[in-house]
Amino acid sequence: MRQSGVFEMARIRHVLVLICSIAATAFTGAGSLSAQPPAKKSVIERSPLLKEPTTPEEMFAATVLMFDLARLDLAAQYLEQFDATSPDETMLIKLRDKHGTAEFLKLASSPILQPRSAKLLERLNDAARKQAENPEYVDAMLQRLTQGPTERDLAIAELRNAGARVVPELLKQMSKPELVDQQDAFVIALAKMGNQVVAPLVGALDSPEPRIRAAMMDALGWLDAAEAIPYLWFPAFDEQQPLGVRTAARRTLIKLLKGSPDRGSQVSSVTASNELKRLAKLLYRSPDLLPGNEEGAVNLWAWSEKDGTIIQRSLTPEVAALFLSTRFARQSLALSPEQMEPQRQYLASLLGLEVLRQGWDTPRVATPGSAMYLGLTAGEETMAQVLAEALEAGRHATAVAALEILAQIGTREQLITSKSVKSPVVAALNSPDSRVQFAAATTVLKLDPTQGFSGANRIVSILARALTDVQESRAVVIDSDNRRATATSGYLSDGGYFGYVASAGRDGFEHAATTAGVELIAVHVNCQRWDLTQTLANLRADSRTAAIPIVIYGPGKMRQEIVRLVGRTAPATFASESATSSDFLDQIVPFMKNLKSAALSPQERNLQKGAAAFWLATIGSGSLSKIFDLSQIEKELGAAIEDPAIAPNALVALSGIGTPSAQRRLSDVALNAQMDENVSQIAGNQLAYHIQHYGLMLTNDEVIDLHSGWKSTKSPAVKSALAGVIGSLRPNATVVSERLRQFPVPPTN
């Protein structure tokens, strides 16, 4: 019936097109015979229709026809007339059933008909959703499935028009025990709804009811839905599945694999386990393989025990891929419990999924039942392998979780790096992700190293970056052409990066190596004073810049010439010179998106800043100062003192640097009356410690100022701290005698 309606509509349109052609010819002929100027035509005269539409149905049909004839001016006019009738939801559903959803989509895609056509589509979608979620509507459709061929065809046509939204309610009805006898009719209807229901049917494979699972497998087989293959491996070979489910899964699997039923013996549980393992690893490494919607999210259907049917969830590609990776890894592990790879893959996917679902702001606590708790029980060796694989795959959430677990259960052996043994903890210090870097640095410090190791110099620079984080992403542009460099910096600014322009490779390297927050380096192919090759080599050789992503840009024809150089400089990419920021950003945003996780929130930045100050103070006040050189960040520590929240620890760290400038900075803070009293007191105590350990480095004038400040301060706490400094200056006997005589004799009572 629906098909005949389509043919009838096509015939009507064909006739109308012929009428349009005849009318156009007639108008042209009339014009050529008359020498009079053409009179102004009315709407009816301009329209190819023989009769103007008077009902909402006719107005909508005229709109669709005019659109097909490329008469968009008339299409807009008839659409406006239709909209003026204020069609209700019943009318919209009626028109959808007659013309099909595709016509509404087609009209909504036309800029000339927008926004009216787009709003019309939104209203239709709302009406269709309400209809599809209405149990009475679905129940009526299901009843019609068993009322003869004509009613069945009409019901299937309506269900097809309702689309995937109707499947959840349909499954609810199918699950009713009293409708078991009608299951075959339901399955046939689902199969005839076409590929639009494949994703919901895959989600229904997790139904707790075996007969529903088996029915969905049969429907997927009839739909020839190859995308369902990954979801059939496990039920086809899991011995815990009911026989009917296993049989249906194997039958459908063999059909979709394009094999014959007699070849079923060639597919085994080993094959299934290996395929599931491959799928889990593939999704773990390449989340972009999943198709996304218009917003870039991935729609997944899953069974909901609460709702008693399937529901659709919209997830980020990363979360969706991890969700499926855990599923397939767990299934592979169930089929082959002795294999180590699916064990690690399952744990890795669980950890990453837990971090992303809870959110980066949520502290990761190893409570019983959590993935973090499971990781603690897995042992140091397994977690080190999980970390190594996470770094290789670019799974930053898993890497951070693995590092935090190793900080609790790991040993100093995790820092050993040689030609044959690569430490994943040390490798994590050079991750392109700042969270991974910071987690690696704090993990190293918690492992309490007793001697230097390869990569140790990265620890201090990572902590300094967190300490001085200006809460903005920075980029360095290296280009000898100032006009081009300024334009490129502007493009990057549009992409969220605060740009710094360097005219020479050497200057750009120096800025990138000494500035916190640099997340991107853009280098032009004609780089000078170092050339391109030398600049890239130095950027990758220095641990401070080794992991910063690099964009090499230049004329498009240069791409093939430097493709090998780009490959040796990973993470790096090439971008053609562009006239607009959008064109330039379109080339680099996908590259950067794969390297970075979500931006740090203000709460995370503050937590990292506090932790960085604590660890720098720990280094400066203990034996770790022999391994980690704080002198390279003296400037950053001096600036951090201005922040009251971290000033105490910054002062302790600064006192571990044996330079005159560090001692002078401690003295200035101790004598600064504008400083918080507690900060000045700590500065005084640390100044005394500094003088004790490194000797007096202040000039005579600075010592005089110190004495004056000690005598003039009104704060007892600061005066007491400065007294320790005065005592550390080794006063002579005359000065000591004078100070003693000024102290009054205690009273007798």
XYZ file of C-alpha atoms in Angstrom:
749
model
C 0.000 0.000 0.000
C 2.765 2.378 0.920
C 4.625 1.394 -2.250
C 1.601 2.044 -4.457
C 1.210 5.429 -2.796
C 4.798 6.303 -3.687
C 4.252 5.293 -7.318
C 1.040 7.299 -7.427
C 2.798 10.368 -6.070
C 5.582 9.943 -8.650
C 2.973 9.707 -11.432
C 1.249 12.864 -10.210
C 4.528 14.752 -10.108
C 5.365 13.573 -13.622
C 2.029 14.842 -14.892
C 2.551 18.155 -13.104
C 6.004 18.514 -14.655
C 4.475 17.991 -18.099
C 1.812 20.569 -17.314
C 4.554 22.990 -16.208
C 6.381 22.497 -19.503
C 3.225 23.028 -21.576
C 2.289 26.104 -19.576
C 5.763 27.575 -19.934
C 5.668 27.002 -23.701
C 2.268 28.625 -23.941
C 3.406 31.671 -22.014
C 6.507 31.985 -24.226
C 4.476 31.683 -27.420
C 2.003 34.271 -26.271
C 4.797 36.642 -25.478
C 6.323 36.311 -28.917
C 3.045 37.032 -30.687
C 2.281 40.148 -28.697
C 4.178 43.378 -29.042
C 2.623 44.737 -25.881
C 4.778 44.877 -22.702
C 3.977 41.942 -20.422
C 1.516 42.709 -17.683
C 2.485 42.091 -14.080
C 1.589 38.478 -13.282
C -0.227 37.378 -10.209
C 0.889 34.472 -8.031
C -1.516 32.158 -9.849
C -0.133 33.234 -13.232
C 3.459 32.639 -12.168
C 2.724 29.262 -10.608
C 2.900 26.172 -12.854
C 0.003 24.698 -10.887
C -3.361 24.738 -12.635
C -5.086 25.189 -9.289
C -3.745 26.914 -6.222
C -3.644 24.736 -3.061
C -6.347 25.433 -0.518
C -5.804 22.783 2.192
C -2.720 22.116 4.370
C -2.161 18.804 2.576
C -2.225 20.516 -0.840
C 0.055 23.333 0.357
C 2.665 20.894 1.612
C 2.452 18.801 -1.587
C 2.908 22.006 -3.627
C 5.934 22.938 -1.513
C 7.573 19.579 -2.168
C 6.796 19.757 -5.887
C 8.171 23.272 -6.300
C 11.318 22.215 -4.458
C 11.768 19.298 -6.863
C 11.283 21.679 -9.803
C 13.927 24.038 -8.378
C 11.295 26.792 -7.997
C 12.487 27.670 -4.510
C 10.705 31.025 -4.513
C 7.380 29.261 -4.912
C 8.404 26.505 -2.503
C 9.047 29.156 0.137
C 5.697 30.796 -0.596
C 3.710 27.576 -0.306
C 5.629 26.553 2.810
C 4.739 29.893 4.382
C 1.071 29.303 3.518
C 1.252 25.817 5.003
C 2.903 27.098 8.175
C 0.208 29.743 8.537
C -2.383 26.980 8.952
C -0.641 25.981 12.221
C -0.588 22.248 11.475
C -0.879 20.126 14.586
C 1.074 16.945 15.404
C -1.610 14.741 13.879
C -1.318 16.587 10.566
C 2.479 16.355 10.605
C 2.388 12.612 11.232
C -0.194 12.217 8.470
C 2.015 14.096 6.019
C 5.062 12.078 7.077
C 3.209 8.818 6.456
C 2.137 10.091 3.021
C 5.346 11.741 1.807
C 8.021 10.147 3.982
C 10.481 11.701 6.441
C 12.981 12.250 3.628
C 10.882 15.073 2.182
C 10.975 16.970 5.485
C 14.730 16.451 5.675
C 15.153 17.693 2.118
C 13.217 20.889 2.795
C 15.106 21.492 6.064
C 18.436 21.349 4.201
C 17.578 24.334 1.982
C 18.962 27.680 3.248
C 16.232 29.524 1.302
C 13.477 27.670 3.160
C 15.095 28.062 6.558
C 14.416 28.660 9.379
C 10.767 27.738 8.719
C 11.645 24.325 7.199
C 14.096 23.493 10.007
C 11.511 24.312 12.682
C 8.986 22.169 10.824
C 11.380 19.214 10.936
C 11.935 19.768 14.670
C 8.183 19.706 15.267
C 7.857 16.524 13.226
C 10.654 14.887 15.202
C 8.961 15.804 18.472
C 5.667 14.439 17.248
C 7.314 11.242 15.973
C 9.115 10.752 19.270
C 5.897 11.097 21.256
C 4.139 8.696 18.937
C 6.962 6.125 19.048
C 7.039 6.254 22.852
C 3.291 5.865 23.187
C 2.533 2.276 24.288
C -1.003 2.488 22.922
C 0.272 3.408 19.454
C 2.816 0.580 19.417
C 0.260 -1.867 20.788
C -2.153 -0.921 18.013
C 0.545 -1.437 15.403
C 1.432 -4.841 16.817
C -2.183 -5.925 16.802
C -2.496 -4.935 13.147
C 0.512 -7.147 12.339
C -1.705 -10.198 12.856
C -4.854 -8.879 11.122
C -4.172 -9.973 7.557
C -1.727 -8.934 4.809
C -3.236 -5.505 4.156
C -3.259 -4.382 7.777
C 0.163 -5.941 8.311
C 1.664 -3.995 5.408
C 0.112 -0.770 6.650
C 1.417 -1.378 10.187
C 4.926 -2.140 8.918
C 4.878 1.001 6.776
C 3.908 3.099 9.806
C 6.545 1.426 11.977
C 9.151 2.064 9.292
C 8.191 5.733 9.220
C 8.357 5.912 13.028
C 11.953 4.693 12.778
C 14.341 3.485 15.445
C 12.491 5.380 18.199
C 9.708 2.832 18.150
C 11.976 -0.155 18.841
C 12.254 0.305 22.649
C 8.493 0.225 23.146
C 8.161 -2.603 20.647
C 10.651 -4.649 22.666
C 8.669 -3.966 25.824
C 5.619 -5.407 24.137
C 7.562 -8.390 22.807
C 8.775 -9.197 26.324
C 5.230 -9.735 27.586
C 4.647 -13.474 28.203
C 1.151 -13.353 26.712
C 2.575 -12.227 23.343
C 5.060 -15.071 22.902
C 2.967 -16.607 20.120
C 3.229 -13.391 18.092
C 7.011 -13.114 18.312
C 7.627 -14.227 14.720
C 5.351 -11.479 13.434
C 7.243 -8.920 15.504
C 10.605 -10.124 14.227
C 9.418 -9.967 10.622
C 8.214 -6.408 11.207
C 11.572 -5.421 12.688
C 13.424 -6.922 9.762
C 11.218 -5.050 7.293
C 11.931 -1.755 9.041
C 15.359 -1.844 7.429
C 18.872 -0.853 8.464
C 17.669 2.007 10.657
C 16.906 -0.519 13.423
C 20.235 -2.386 13.330
C 21.823 -0.354 16.161
C 18.799 -0.753 18.495
C 18.661 -4.488 17.777
C 22.353 -4.819 18.662
C 21.605 -3.093 21.959
C 18.791 -5.579 22.570
C 21.289 -8.468 22.454
C 21.835 -7.759 26.155
C 18.207 -8.431 27.024
C 17.872 -10.671 30.098
C 15.270 -12.706 28.198
C 16.930 -15.448 26.054
C 14.079 -15.606 23.549
C 14.394 -11.878 22.886
C 18.151 -12.217 22.345
C 17.648 -15.113 19.928
C 14.916 -13.222 18.075
C 17.150 -10.154 17.669
C 19.902 -12.356 16.242
C 17.530 -13.776 13.656
C 16.347 -10.298 12.697
C 19.940 -9.087 12.314
C 20.624 -12.046 10.059
C 17.670 -11.209 7.815
C 18.855 -7.606 7.675
C 22.299 -8.849 6.590
C 23.718 -6.520 9.260
C 27.471 -7.115 9.068
C 27.999 -4.477 11.779
C 26.469 -6.936 14.266
C 29.287 -9.496 13.805
C 31.422 -8.242 16.755
C 28.448 -8.699 19.103
C 27.781 -12.289 18.031
C 31.180 -13.889 18.695
C 30.695 -14.245 22.426
C 27.099 -15.560 22.584
C 27.955 -17.988 19.773
C 30.678 -19.724 21.828
C 30.012 -18.941 25.490
C 29.023 -22.230 27.147
C 26.991 -20.323 29.739
C 24.543 -19.111 27.099
C 21.269 -21.044 26.603
C 21.427 -23.476 23.711
C 18.814 -21.549 21.730
C 20.824 -18.338 21.999
C 24.069 -20.062 21.018
C 22.406 -21.708 18.042
C 20.855 -18.452 16.833
C 24.138 -16.571 17.320
C 26.151 -19.146 15.363
C 23.571 -19.329 12.594
C 23.540 -15.555 12.159
C 27.302 -15.250 12.542
C 27.978 -17.782 9.789
C 25.479 -16.049 7.519
C 27.002 -12.617 8.080
C 30.518 -13.946 7.596
C 29.313 -14.972 4.131
C 29.964 -18.611 4.875
C 27.757 -21.623 4.561
C 26.212 -23.435 7.538
C 28.423 -26.481 6.971
C 31.493 -24.306 7.564
C 30.438 -23.537 11.113
C 32.931 -26.053 12.499
C 35.776 -23.931 11.127
C 34.864 -21.080 13.499
C 35.796 -21.911 17.094
C 35.932 -20.325 20.535
C 39.641 -19.649 19.923
C 38.724 -17.730 16.779
C 36.089 -15.827 18.727
C 38.460 -15.002 21.589
C 41.168 -13.739 19.225
C 38.697 -11.638 17.266
C 37.276 -10.090 20.437
C 40.798 -9.388 21.654
C 41.587 -7.680 18.357
C 38.432 -5.585 18.517
C 39.097 -4.516 22.111
C 42.627 -3.403 21.238
C 41.502 -1.660 18.052
C 38.860 0.412 19.818
C 41.238 1.184 22.685
C 43.763 2.627 20.260
C 41.448 4.209 17.685
C 38.266 5.710 19.164
C 37.752 7.723 15.982
C 36.710 4.521 14.190
C 33.252 4.807 15.722
C 30.781 6.795 13.594
C 29.600 9.997 15.245
C 26.469 12.096 14.968
C 26.279 15.750 13.896
C 27.598 16.881 17.279
C 30.541 14.484 17.103
C 29.127 12.181 19.790
C 28.585 8.436 19.419
C 25.083 7.029 19.907
C 25.027 3.632 21.601
C 21.960 1.563 22.397
C 22.114 -0.522 25.564
C 19.700 -2.546 27.654
C 18.312 -0.806 30.725
C 17.081 -3.003 33.567
C 15.260 -0.029 35.042
C 13.305 0.697 31.841
C 12.874 -2.926 30.834
C 14.020 -2.151 27.305
C 16.832 -0.484 25.393
C 17.773 3.169 25.740
C 20.036 5.330 23.631
C 23.058 7.004 25.175
C 25.084 9.773 23.577
C 28.754 9.407 24.537
C 32.016 11.027 23.546
C 33.990 8.893 21.068
C 36.634 8.238 23.725
C 34.150 7.008 26.338
C 32.163 4.989 23.784
C 35.313 3.272 22.514
C 36.441 2.423 26.047
C 32.995 1.089 26.888
C 33.065 -1.272 23.915
C 36.700 -2.146 24.546
C 35.892 -3.289 28.083
C 33.004 -5.351 26.724
C 35.046 -7.166 24.088
C 38.111 -7.597 26.326
C 35.952 -9.080 29.079
C 34.352 -11.480 26.612
C 37.727 -12.503 25.189
C 38.976 -13.110 28.720
C 35.930 -15.268 29.494
C 36.614 -17.450 26.454
C 40.387 -17.642 27.101
C 41.018 -17.014 30.832
C 44.687 -17.949 30.610
C 45.669 -15.227 28.115
C 47.507 -12.247 29.587
C 46.748 -9.723 26.852
C 42.964 -9.590 27.366
C 43.586 -9.334 31.110
C 45.669 -6.190 30.647
C 43.314 -4.836 28.013
C 40.287 -5.277 30.250
C 41.984 -3.574 33.189
C 43.332 -0.753 31.005
C 39.929 -0.025 29.481
C 38.229 -0.193 32.882
C 40.674 2.305 34.377
C 40.314 4.790 31.526
C 36.547 4.483 31.520
C 36.350 5.034 35.282
C 38.476 8.183 35.118
C 36.497 9.721 32.262
C 33.096 8.838 33.689
C 33.900 10.240 37.123
C 35.541 13.318 35.622
C 39.069 14.624 35.948
C 38.019 16.827 38.870
C 37.019 13.836 40.992
C 39.860 12.448 43.136
C 40.634 8.868 42.191
C 40.165 6.686 45.271
C 40.770 2.927 45.309
C 37.552 1.958 47.059
C 36.520 -1.721 46.899
C 34.646 -2.384 43.687
C 36.444 0.336 41.730
C 38.829 -0.161 38.830
C 41.541 1.592 40.862
C 41.106 -0.988 43.619
C 41.326 -3.769 41.028
C 44.530 -2.207 39.728
C 46.110 -2.282 43.190
C 45.522 -6.020 43.336
C 46.949 -6.647 39.844
C 50.556 -6.117 40.910
C 53.428 -3.891 39.886
C 54.431 -5.787 36.741
C 50.935 -5.843 35.253
C 50.375 -2.164 35.982
C 53.714 -1.233 34.422
C 52.654 -3.031 31.241
C 49.246 -1.337 31.338
C 51.027 2.013 31.600
C 53.387 1.242 28.726
C 50.510 0.239 26.442
C 48.457 3.285 27.473
C 51.329 5.600 26.530
C 51.715 3.869 23.185
C 47.985 4.116 22.472
C 47.673 7.722 23.669
C 45.153 6.723 26.364
C 45.880 9.515 28.835
C 43.123 8.636 31.322
C 44.435 5.075 31.698
C 48.020 6.322 31.953
C 47.197 8.722 34.799
C 45.335 6.011 36.727
C 48.155 3.497 36.188
C 50.750 5.995 37.425
C 48.765 6.740 40.566
C 48.513 3.002 41.272
C 52.247 2.482 40.689
C 52.937 5.337 43.105
C 51.327 3.146 45.783
C 52.590 -0.328 44.864
C 55.675 0.363 42.747
C 59.345 0.177 43.675
C 62.455 2.077 42.605
C 62.973 -0.573 39.950
C 60.353 1.258 37.923
C 62.921 3.987 37.270
C 65.480 1.689 35.669
C 66.028 2.484 32.006
C 68.540 0.814 29.721
C 68.845 -0.273 26.114
C 66.941 -3.454 26.873
C 64.564 -2.138 29.544
C 62.500 1.017 29.055
C 60.848 2.462 32.129
C 57.235 3.419 31.329
C 57.180 5.743 34.345
C 60.166 7.670 32.992
C 58.692 7.583 29.475
C 55.507 9.146 30.850
C 57.511 12.256 31.772
C 57.647 13.011 28.040
C 53.974 12.375 27.312
C 52.307 15.094 25.223
C 49.591 15.302 27.891
C 50.253 17.577 30.871
C 48.209 15.436 33.276
C 50.281 12.356 32.437
C 53.502 14.337 32.829
C 52.494 15.617 36.247
C 51.307 12.195 37.437
C 54.606 10.708 36.287
C 56.634 13.372 38.115
C 54.810 12.861 41.418
C 55.008 9.073 41.014
C 58.786 9.285 40.616
C 59.056 11.355 43.779
C 56.825 8.954 45.724
C 59.097 6.092 44.665
C 61.829 8.012 46.556
C 64.812 7.589 44.218
C 68.243 7.440 45.843
C 70.290 8.157 42.735
C 69.999 9.936 39.423
C 68.392 8.328 36.409
C 67.730 9.105 32.770
C 65.051 11.777 32.535
C 65.449 13.051 36.101
C 65.873 16.629 34.852
C 62.276 16.571 33.590
C 60.844 16.372 37.110
C 61.672 19.917 38.162
C 60.550 21.517 34.892
C 57.185 19.696 35.051
C 56.610 20.841 38.627
C 57.631 24.372 37.699
C 55.135 24.423 34.874
C 52.318 23.502 37.269
C 53.606 26.054 39.770
C 53.489 28.931 37.296
C 50.530 27.808 35.185
C 48.944 30.939 33.771
C 45.794 28.966 32.889
C 46.225 29.504 29.149
C 47.650 27.424 26.334
C 50.737 28.911 24.728
C 52.287 28.453 21.304
C 55.668 29.434 19.875
C 55.809 30.477 16.197
C 59.273 30.287 14.613
C 59.394 32.169 11.300
C 61.893 34.689 9.892
C 59.117 36.455 7.936
C 57.538 38.704 10.571
C 54.343 39.337 8.596
C 53.732 35.635 8.027
C 54.674 34.772 11.609
C 52.260 37.377 12.985
C 49.464 36.016 10.804
C 50.155 32.444 11.945
C 50.211 33.566 15.570
C 46.834 35.186 14.992
C 45.452 31.948 13.558
C 46.628 30.069 16.627
C 45.089 32.734 18.847
C 41.741 32.002 17.191
C 42.349 28.366 18.151
C 42.878 29.215 21.833
C 46.660 29.590 21.954
C 48.521 32.652 23.209
C 51.248 33.063 20.589
C 54.908 34.092 20.923
C 56.779 34.954 17.717
C 60.480 34.103 17.310
C 62.398 35.105 14.177
C 65.098 32.455 14.630
C 65.103 28.759 15.484
C 67.486 29.291 18.385
C 65.305 31.979 19.978
C 62.156 29.890 19.554
C 63.815 26.884 21.146
C 64.999 28.946 24.108
C 61.536 30.380 24.724
C 59.823 27.007 24.439
C 62.329 25.382 26.784
C 62.070 28.011 29.516
C 58.386 29.009 29.442
C 55.627 27.162 31.238
C 52.449 26.360 29.356
C 53.856 25.928 25.829
C 51.618 23.314 24.205
C 52.436 23.832 20.527
C 55.393 24.890 18.400
C 54.834 26.059 14.815
C 57.986 26.119 12.646
C 58.164 27.415 9.077
C 60.049 25.267 6.578
C 62.446 28.162 5.838
C 63.510 28.480 9.451
C 66.808 30.376 9.934
C 69.597 30.522 12.517
C 69.127 27.204 13.102
C 67.681 25.731 9.923
C 64.596 23.520 10.043
C 66.411 20.218 10.552
C 68.638 21.567 13.333
C 65.770 23.343 15.076
C 63.640 20.206 15.101
C 66.571 18.074 16.264
C 67.276 20.397 19.197
C 63.607 20.599 20.164
C 63.413 16.808 20.314
C 66.792 16.358 22.027
C 65.935 18.576 25.021
C 63.722 16.903 27.612
C 61.862 20.169 28.228
C 60.567 20.313 24.660
C 60.813 16.654 23.585
C 57.078 15.980 23.898
C 55.646 19.310 22.680
C 53.637 18.816 19.453
C 55.163 20.540 16.416
C 53.409 21.912 13.343
C 55.724 22.409 10.362
C 54.090 24.791 7.917
C 54.949 26.058 4.459
C 53.866 25.887 0.799
C 51.654 22.891 0.108
C 54.090 21.538 -2.479
C 56.651 21.008 0.320
C 54.526 18.343 2.040
C 56.030 15.362 0.214
C 59.560 16.728 0.449
C 59.595 16.748 4.244
C 57.274 13.829 4.974
C 60.133 11.764 6.414
C 61.332 14.655 8.553
C 57.819 15.050 9.948
C 57.734 11.338 10.742
C 61.048 11.516 12.631
C 59.832 14.485 14.676
C 56.675 12.916 16.129
C 54.421 14.170 17.494
C 54.409 16.448 14.453
C 52.335 17.273 11.382
C 52.549 19.428 8.270
C 50.164 22.284 7.485
C 49.956 24.252 4.278
C 50.283 28.022 4.454
C 46.782 29.468 4.660
C 45.009 32.712 3.945
C 42.490 32.231 6.750
C 42.611 30.995 10.318
C 39.800 28.514 9.696
C 41.757 26.832 6.908
C 44.905 26.631 9.032
C 43.080 25.390 12.136
C 41.165 22.782 10.131
C 44.538 21.223 9.354
C 45.940 21.127 12.879
C 42.922 20.742 15.177
C 42.448 17.007 14.423
C 46.161 16.468 15.069
C 46.058 18.293 18.405
C 42.768 16.688 19.402
C 44.354 13.239 19.288
C 47.218 14.361 21.544
C 45.427 16.310 24.254
C 42.784 15.366 26.744
C 40.244 17.839 28.098
C 41.656 21.094 29.415
C 42.458 21.286 33.110
C 39.706 22.851 35.182
C 40.533 25.650 37.634
C 40.151 23.139 40.479
C 42.672 20.779 38.876
C 45.100 23.614 38.228
C 44.956 24.668 41.862
C 45.456 21.102 43.070
C 48.429 20.642 40.769
C 49.898 23.975 41.825
C 49.646 23.052 45.504
C 51.110 19.587 44.926
C 53.946 21.042 42.838
C 54.844 23.497 45.600
C 54.809 20.677 48.172
C 57.124 18.445 46.142
C 59.491 21.297 45.301
C 59.696 22.082 49.008
C 60.348 18.390 49.707
C 63.175 18.413 47.161
C 64.676 21.626 48.489
C 64.706 20.508 52.116
C 66.017 16.935 51.786
C 68.355 14.534 50.083
C 66.394 14.681 46.832
C 68.119 17.996 46.113
C 71.209 15.963 45.191
C 69.252 14.380 42.336
C 66.964 17.203 41.233
C 68.466 20.630 40.545
C 66.145 23.428 41.638
C 68.433 26.224 40.452
C 66.911 26.018 36.962
C 63.574 27.273 38.307
C 64.749 29.916 40.776
C 62.907 32.591 38.828
C 59.632 30.623 38.947
C 59.968 29.978 42.691
C 60.638 33.643 43.320
C 57.469 34.568 41.460
C 55.404 31.878 43.215
C 55.998 33.567 46.555
C 53.477 36.213 45.525
C 50.720 33.586 45.803
C 49.826 33.226 49.524
C 48.445 29.702 48.962
C 51.787 28.278 47.857
C 54.231 30.863 49.223
C 55.295 28.802 52.293
C 56.368 25.810 50.214
C 57.895 28.039 47.541
C 60.076 29.669 50.218
C 61.231 26.273 51.496
C 62.102 25.216 47.958
C 63.915 28.504 47.298
C 66.032 28.014 50.399
C 67.424 24.857 48.774
C 69.077 26.912 46.010
C 72.533 28.098 47.077
C 72.757 31.365 45.123
C 73.099 35.012 46.219
C 69.917 35.887 44.320
C 67.940 33.240 46.238
C 69.251 34.551 49.561
C 68.425 38.095 48.516
C 64.876 37.116 47.581
C 64.363 35.453 50.982
C 65.624 38.597 52.699
C 63.348 40.860 50.661
C 60.266 38.809 51.552
C 61.211 38.674 55.234
C 61.575 42.467 55.378
C 58.524 43.299 53.254
C 55.958 44.869 55.566
C 53.257 44.438 52.897
C 53.607 40.670 52.932
C 51.405 38.364 54.943
C 52.912 38.031 58.422
C 53.071 34.259 58.197
C 54.878 34.420 54.828
C 57.438 36.906 56.156
C 58.046 34.748 59.221
C 58.687 31.657 57.065
C 60.975 33.711 54.814
C 62.964 34.782 57.868
C 63.329 31.195 59.086
C 64.399 30.003 55.632
C 66.852 32.886 55.305
C 68.550 31.777 58.515
C 68.655 28.199 57.160
C 70.122 29.445 53.869
C 72.879 31.412 55.577
C 73.722 28.418 57.770
C 74.074 26.078 54.803
C 75.553 28.315 52.110
C 77.125 31.163 54.069
C 76.377 34.870 53.998
C 75.869 36.059 50.406
C 74.257 39.440 51.116
C 76.145 42.696 50.504
C 77.058 45.004 53.394
C 74.220 47.351 52.502
C 71.774 44.445 52.470
C 73.007 43.308 55.884
C 72.478 46.844 57.227
C 68.911 46.783 55.820
C 68.396 43.420 57.519
C 69.429 44.864 60.906
C 67.181 47.868 60.423
C 64.233 45.722 59.445
C 64.759 43.477 62.466
C 64.692 46.410 64.828
C 61.790 48.236 63.187
C 59.284 45.414 62.560
C 56.224 45.481 64.769
C 55.410 41.813 64.286
C 56.644 39.581 67.129
C 56.593 36.529 64.837
C 58.681 38.198 62.138
C 61.038 39.747 64.718
C 61.608 36.299 66.228
C 62.340 34.786 62.787
C 64.751 37.613 61.956
C 66.492 37.139 65.295
C 67.577 33.744 64.027
C 68.995 35.439 60.943
C 70.851 37.975 63.019
C 72.317 35.188 65.101
C 73.460 33.333 61.977
C 75.560 36.388 60.996
C 78.135 35.457 63.661
C 78.174 38.701 65.663
C 81.433 39.575 67.482
C 81.829 39.710 71.284
C 81.206 43.467 71.489
C 77.860 43.201 69.678
C 76.824 40.205 71.743
C 77.732 42.013 74.964
C 75.678 45.043 73.966
C 72.635 42.919 73.173
C 72.942 41.001 76.441
C 73.168 44.177 78.510
C 70.004 45.495 76.856
C 68.058 42.494 78.076
C 66.510 43.224 81.542
C 67.127 41.028 84.572
C 64.080 38.808 85.271
C 62.051 39.784 88.336
C 62.300 37.597 91.449
C 58.552 36.895 91.742
